[in-house]
mmCIF file of C-alpha atoms in Angstrom:
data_model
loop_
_atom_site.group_PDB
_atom_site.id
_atom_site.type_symbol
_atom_site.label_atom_id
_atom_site.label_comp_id
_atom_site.label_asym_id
_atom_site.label_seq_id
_atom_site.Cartn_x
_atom_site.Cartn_y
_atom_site.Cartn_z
ATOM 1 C CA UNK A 173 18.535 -13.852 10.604
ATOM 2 C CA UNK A 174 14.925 -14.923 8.987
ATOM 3 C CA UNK A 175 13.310 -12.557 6.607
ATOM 4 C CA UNK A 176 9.814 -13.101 6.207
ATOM 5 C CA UNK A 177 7.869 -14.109 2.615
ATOM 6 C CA UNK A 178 4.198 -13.312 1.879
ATOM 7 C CA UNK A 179 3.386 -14.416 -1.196
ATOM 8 C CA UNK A 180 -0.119 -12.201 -2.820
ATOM 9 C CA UNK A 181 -2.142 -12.891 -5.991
ATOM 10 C CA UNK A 182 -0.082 -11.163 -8.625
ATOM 11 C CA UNK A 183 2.840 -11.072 -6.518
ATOM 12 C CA UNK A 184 5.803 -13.787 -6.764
ATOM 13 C CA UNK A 185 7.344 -12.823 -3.000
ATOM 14 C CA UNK A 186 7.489 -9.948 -0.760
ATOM 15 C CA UNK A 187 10.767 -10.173 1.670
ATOM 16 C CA UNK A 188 12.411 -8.456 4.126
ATOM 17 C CA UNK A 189 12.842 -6.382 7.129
ATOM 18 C CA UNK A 190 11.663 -2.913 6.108
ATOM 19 C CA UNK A 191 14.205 -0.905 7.906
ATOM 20 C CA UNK A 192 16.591 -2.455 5.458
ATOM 21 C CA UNK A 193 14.552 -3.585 2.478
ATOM 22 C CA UNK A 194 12.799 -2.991 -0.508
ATOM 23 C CA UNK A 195 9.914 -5.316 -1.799
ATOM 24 C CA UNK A 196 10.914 -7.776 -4.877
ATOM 25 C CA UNK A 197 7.595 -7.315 -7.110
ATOM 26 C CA UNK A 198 7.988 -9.427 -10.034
ATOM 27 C CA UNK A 199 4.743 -10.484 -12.637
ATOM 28 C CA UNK A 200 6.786 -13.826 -13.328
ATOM 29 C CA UNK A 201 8.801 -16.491 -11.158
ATOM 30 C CA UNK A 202 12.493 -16.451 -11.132
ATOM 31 C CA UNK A 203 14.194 -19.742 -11.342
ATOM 32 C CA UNK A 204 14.736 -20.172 -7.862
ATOM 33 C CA UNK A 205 11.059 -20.164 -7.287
ATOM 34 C CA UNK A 206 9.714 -23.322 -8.544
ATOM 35 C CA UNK A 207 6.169 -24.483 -7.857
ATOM 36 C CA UNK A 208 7.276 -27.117 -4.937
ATOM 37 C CA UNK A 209 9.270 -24.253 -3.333
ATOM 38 C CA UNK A 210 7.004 -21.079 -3.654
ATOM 39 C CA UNK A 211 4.506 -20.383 -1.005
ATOM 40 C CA UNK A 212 1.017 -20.211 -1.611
ATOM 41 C CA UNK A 213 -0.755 -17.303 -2.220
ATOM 42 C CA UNK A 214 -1.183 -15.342 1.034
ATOM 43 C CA UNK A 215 0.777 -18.318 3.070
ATOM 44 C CA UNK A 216 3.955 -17.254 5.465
ATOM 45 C CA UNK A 217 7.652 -18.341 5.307
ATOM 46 C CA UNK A 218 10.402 -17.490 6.173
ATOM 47 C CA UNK A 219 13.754 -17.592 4.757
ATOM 48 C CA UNK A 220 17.287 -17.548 5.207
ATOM 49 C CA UNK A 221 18.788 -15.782 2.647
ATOM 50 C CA UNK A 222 19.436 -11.486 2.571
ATOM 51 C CA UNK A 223 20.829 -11.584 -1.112
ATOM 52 C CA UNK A 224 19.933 -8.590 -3.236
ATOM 53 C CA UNK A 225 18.240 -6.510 -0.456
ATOM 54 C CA UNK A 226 17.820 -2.611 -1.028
ATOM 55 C CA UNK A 227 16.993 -0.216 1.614
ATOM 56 C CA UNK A 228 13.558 0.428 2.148
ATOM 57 C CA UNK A 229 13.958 3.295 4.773
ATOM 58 C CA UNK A 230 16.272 3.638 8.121
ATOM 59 C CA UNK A 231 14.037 5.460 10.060
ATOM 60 C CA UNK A 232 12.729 3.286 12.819
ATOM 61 C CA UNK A 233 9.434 4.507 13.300
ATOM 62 C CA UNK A 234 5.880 3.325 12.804
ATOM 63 C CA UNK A 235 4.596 4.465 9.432
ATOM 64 C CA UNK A 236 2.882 3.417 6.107
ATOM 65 C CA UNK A 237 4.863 3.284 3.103
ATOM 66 C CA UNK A 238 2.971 4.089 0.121
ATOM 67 C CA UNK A 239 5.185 2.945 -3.103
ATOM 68 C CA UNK A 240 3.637 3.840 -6.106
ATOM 69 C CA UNK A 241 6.317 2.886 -8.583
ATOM 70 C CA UNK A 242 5.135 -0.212 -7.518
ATOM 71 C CA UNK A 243 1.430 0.110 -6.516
ATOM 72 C CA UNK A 244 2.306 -1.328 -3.099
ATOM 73 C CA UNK A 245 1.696 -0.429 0.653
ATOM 74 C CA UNK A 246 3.622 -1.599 3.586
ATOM 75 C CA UNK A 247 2.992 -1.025 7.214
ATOM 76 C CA UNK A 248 6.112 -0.671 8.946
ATOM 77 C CA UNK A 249 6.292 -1.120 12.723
ATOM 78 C CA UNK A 250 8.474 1.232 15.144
ATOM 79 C CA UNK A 251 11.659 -2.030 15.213
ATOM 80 C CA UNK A 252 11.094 -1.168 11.202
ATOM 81 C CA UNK A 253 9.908 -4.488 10.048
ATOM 82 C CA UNK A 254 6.988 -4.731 7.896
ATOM 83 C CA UNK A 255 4.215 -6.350 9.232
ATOM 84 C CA UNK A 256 1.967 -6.478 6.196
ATOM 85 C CA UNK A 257 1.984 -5.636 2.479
ATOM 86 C CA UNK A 258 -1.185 -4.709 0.547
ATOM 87 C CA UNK A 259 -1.718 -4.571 -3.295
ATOM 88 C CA UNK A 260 -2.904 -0.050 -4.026
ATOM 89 C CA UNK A 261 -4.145 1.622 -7.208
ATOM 90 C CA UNK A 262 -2.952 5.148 -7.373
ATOM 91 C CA UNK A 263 -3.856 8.549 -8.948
ATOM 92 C CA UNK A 264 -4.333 7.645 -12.621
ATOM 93 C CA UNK A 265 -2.570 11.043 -14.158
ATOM 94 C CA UNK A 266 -5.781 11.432 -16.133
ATOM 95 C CA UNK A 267 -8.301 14.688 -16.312
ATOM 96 C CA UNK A 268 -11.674 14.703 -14.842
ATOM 97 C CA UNK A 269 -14.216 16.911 -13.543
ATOM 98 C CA UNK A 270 -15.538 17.119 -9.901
ATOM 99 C CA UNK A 271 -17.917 19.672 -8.850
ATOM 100 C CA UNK A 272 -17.578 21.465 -11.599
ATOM 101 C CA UNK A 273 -13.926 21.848 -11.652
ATOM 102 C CA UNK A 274 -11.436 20.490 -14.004
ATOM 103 C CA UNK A 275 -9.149 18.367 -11.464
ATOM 104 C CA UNK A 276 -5.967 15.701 -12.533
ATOM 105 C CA UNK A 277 -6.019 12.532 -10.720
ATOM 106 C CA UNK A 278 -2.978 12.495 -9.168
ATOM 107 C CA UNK A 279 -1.812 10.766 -5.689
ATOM 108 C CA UNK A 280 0.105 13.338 -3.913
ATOM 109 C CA UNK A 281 3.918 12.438 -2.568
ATOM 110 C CA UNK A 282 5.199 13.369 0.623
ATOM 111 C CA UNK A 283 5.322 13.399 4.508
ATOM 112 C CA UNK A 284 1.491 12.619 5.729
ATOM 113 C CA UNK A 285 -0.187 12.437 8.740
ATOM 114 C CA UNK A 286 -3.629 10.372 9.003
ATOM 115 C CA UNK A 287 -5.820 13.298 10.564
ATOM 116 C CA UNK A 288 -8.972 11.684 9.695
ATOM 117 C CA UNK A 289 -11.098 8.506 9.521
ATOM 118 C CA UNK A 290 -14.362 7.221 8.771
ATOM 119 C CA UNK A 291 -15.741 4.147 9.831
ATOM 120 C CA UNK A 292 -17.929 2.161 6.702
ATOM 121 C CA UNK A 293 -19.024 3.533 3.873
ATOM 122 C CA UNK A 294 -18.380 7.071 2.735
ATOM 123 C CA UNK A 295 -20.075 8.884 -0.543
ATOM 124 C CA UNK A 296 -18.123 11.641 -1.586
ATOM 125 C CA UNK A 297 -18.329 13.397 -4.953
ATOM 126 C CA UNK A 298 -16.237 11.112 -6.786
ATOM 127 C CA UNK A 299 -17.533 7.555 -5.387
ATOM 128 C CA UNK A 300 -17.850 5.422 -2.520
ATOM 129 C CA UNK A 301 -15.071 4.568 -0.098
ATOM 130 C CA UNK A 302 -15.052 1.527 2.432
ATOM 131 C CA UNK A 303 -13.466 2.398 5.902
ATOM 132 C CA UNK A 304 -11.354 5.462 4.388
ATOM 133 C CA UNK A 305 -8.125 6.951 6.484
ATOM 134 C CA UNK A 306 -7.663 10.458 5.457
ATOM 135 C CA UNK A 307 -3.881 11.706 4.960
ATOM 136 C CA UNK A 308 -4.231 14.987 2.761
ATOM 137 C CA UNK A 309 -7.321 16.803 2.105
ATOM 138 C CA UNK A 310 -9.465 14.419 0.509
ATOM 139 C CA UNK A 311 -6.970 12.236 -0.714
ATOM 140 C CA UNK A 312 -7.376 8.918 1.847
ATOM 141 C CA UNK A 313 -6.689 5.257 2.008
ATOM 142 C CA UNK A 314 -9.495 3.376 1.160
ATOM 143 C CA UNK A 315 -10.928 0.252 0.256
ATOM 144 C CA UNK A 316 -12.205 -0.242 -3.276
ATOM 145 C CA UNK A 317 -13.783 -3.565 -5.225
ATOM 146 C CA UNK A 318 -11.274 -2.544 -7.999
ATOM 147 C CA UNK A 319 -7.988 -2.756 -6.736
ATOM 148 C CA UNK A 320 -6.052 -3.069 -10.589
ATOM 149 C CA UNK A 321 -2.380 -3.457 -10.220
ATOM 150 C CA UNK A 322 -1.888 -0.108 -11.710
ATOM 151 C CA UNK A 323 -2.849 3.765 -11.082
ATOM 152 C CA UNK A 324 -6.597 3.936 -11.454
ATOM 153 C CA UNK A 325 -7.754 6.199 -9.074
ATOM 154 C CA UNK A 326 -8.720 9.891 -8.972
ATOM 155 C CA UNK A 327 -6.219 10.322 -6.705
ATOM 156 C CA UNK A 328 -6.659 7.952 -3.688
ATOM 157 C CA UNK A 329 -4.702 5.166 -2.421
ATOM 158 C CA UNK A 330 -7.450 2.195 -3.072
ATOM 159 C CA UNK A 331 -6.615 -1.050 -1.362
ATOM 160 C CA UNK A 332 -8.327 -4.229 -1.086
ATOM 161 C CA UNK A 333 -11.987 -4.580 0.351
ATOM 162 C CA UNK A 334 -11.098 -7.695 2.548
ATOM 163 C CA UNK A 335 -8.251 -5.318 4.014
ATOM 164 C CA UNK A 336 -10.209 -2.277 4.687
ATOM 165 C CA UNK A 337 -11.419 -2.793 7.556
ATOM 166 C CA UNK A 338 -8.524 -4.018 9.476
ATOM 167 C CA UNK A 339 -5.914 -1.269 7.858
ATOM 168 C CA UNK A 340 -8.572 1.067 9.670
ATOM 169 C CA UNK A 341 -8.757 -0.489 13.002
ATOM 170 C CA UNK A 342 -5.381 -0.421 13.304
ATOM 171 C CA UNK A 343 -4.067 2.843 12.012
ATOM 172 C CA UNK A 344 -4.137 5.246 14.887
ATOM 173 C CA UNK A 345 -4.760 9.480 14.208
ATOM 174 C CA UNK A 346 -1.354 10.546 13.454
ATOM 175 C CA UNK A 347 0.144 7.446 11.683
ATOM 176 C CA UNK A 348 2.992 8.691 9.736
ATOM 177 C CA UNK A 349 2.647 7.915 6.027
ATOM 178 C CA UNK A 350 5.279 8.150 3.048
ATOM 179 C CA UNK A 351 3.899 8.740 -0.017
ATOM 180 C CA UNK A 352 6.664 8.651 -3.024
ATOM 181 C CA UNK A 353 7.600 7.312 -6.337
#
């Protein structure tokens, strides 16, 4: 069996099947991962090895994964292996006003649906979103020039520009996504 790498900017390796895994996220290399061994940033490889793998989710099912213990997204295709892993920034926790209302910015968890999408830019009352895929209220998927690895957001799921576009185009109406810690 092969799991597959992707290696990100500020990521040292993403493996795995997703029906049986859980992304590695570390901010340094581990031994094992030497500069003549480690893929490049945003190349594919593929390994042999299944050591240390947790489980990621058993349902076998297309969805998003939205992991914000570790500011990550995965799209997870209905054999349950993910097929690509994007960099988010969260709900921050903080206070802020919107519209006259005191509001916290926090990224709800839970069982979502995408019911909504907008193609290009969107202005709403807190900011521009690029291409954003709506999952609860006004909470959506969006892209966003400031993607920090950490919760930043009012309460959005902000991905990367260059991957806007794309998550969009292929994230049908109804898409399952899994919000949690």
């Amino acid at each position: 069996m092969s799991l597959l790498t992707i290696a990100l900017p500020n990521f040292v390796a993403i493996e795995g099947l997703a029906g049986q895994t859980k992304q590695q996220v570390e901010e340094k290399p581990r031994a094992d991962q030497t500069s003549s061994n480690r893929p490049e940033a945003g190349e594919l490889a593929a390994v042999e090895s299944v050591e240390a793998i947790n489980t990621l989710g058993v349902a076998q099912y297309p969805r998003i994964d939205v992991d914000l213990s570790r500011q990550m997204l995965s799209v997870i295709d209905e054999s349950g292996k993910v097929t690509k892993v994007l960099p988010i920034s969260s709900g921050s926790g903080g206070w802020f006003v919107s519209e006259g209302e005191r509001r916290r910015a926090i990224t709800p968890t839970g069982r979502f649906r995408v019911y909504r999408k907008i193609p290009g830019w969107r202005k709403s009352p807190l900011g521009l979103m690029y291409y954003p895929v709506y999952i609860a209220g006004g909470v959506a998927i969006h892209g966003s020039p400031s993607v920090p690895r950490r919760p930043a957001s009012h309460g959005c799921i902000r991905i990367p520009m260059y991957a806007a576009k794309a998550f969009y185009d292929s994230t049908p109406i109804g898409t399952v996504v899994l919000v949690h810690q």
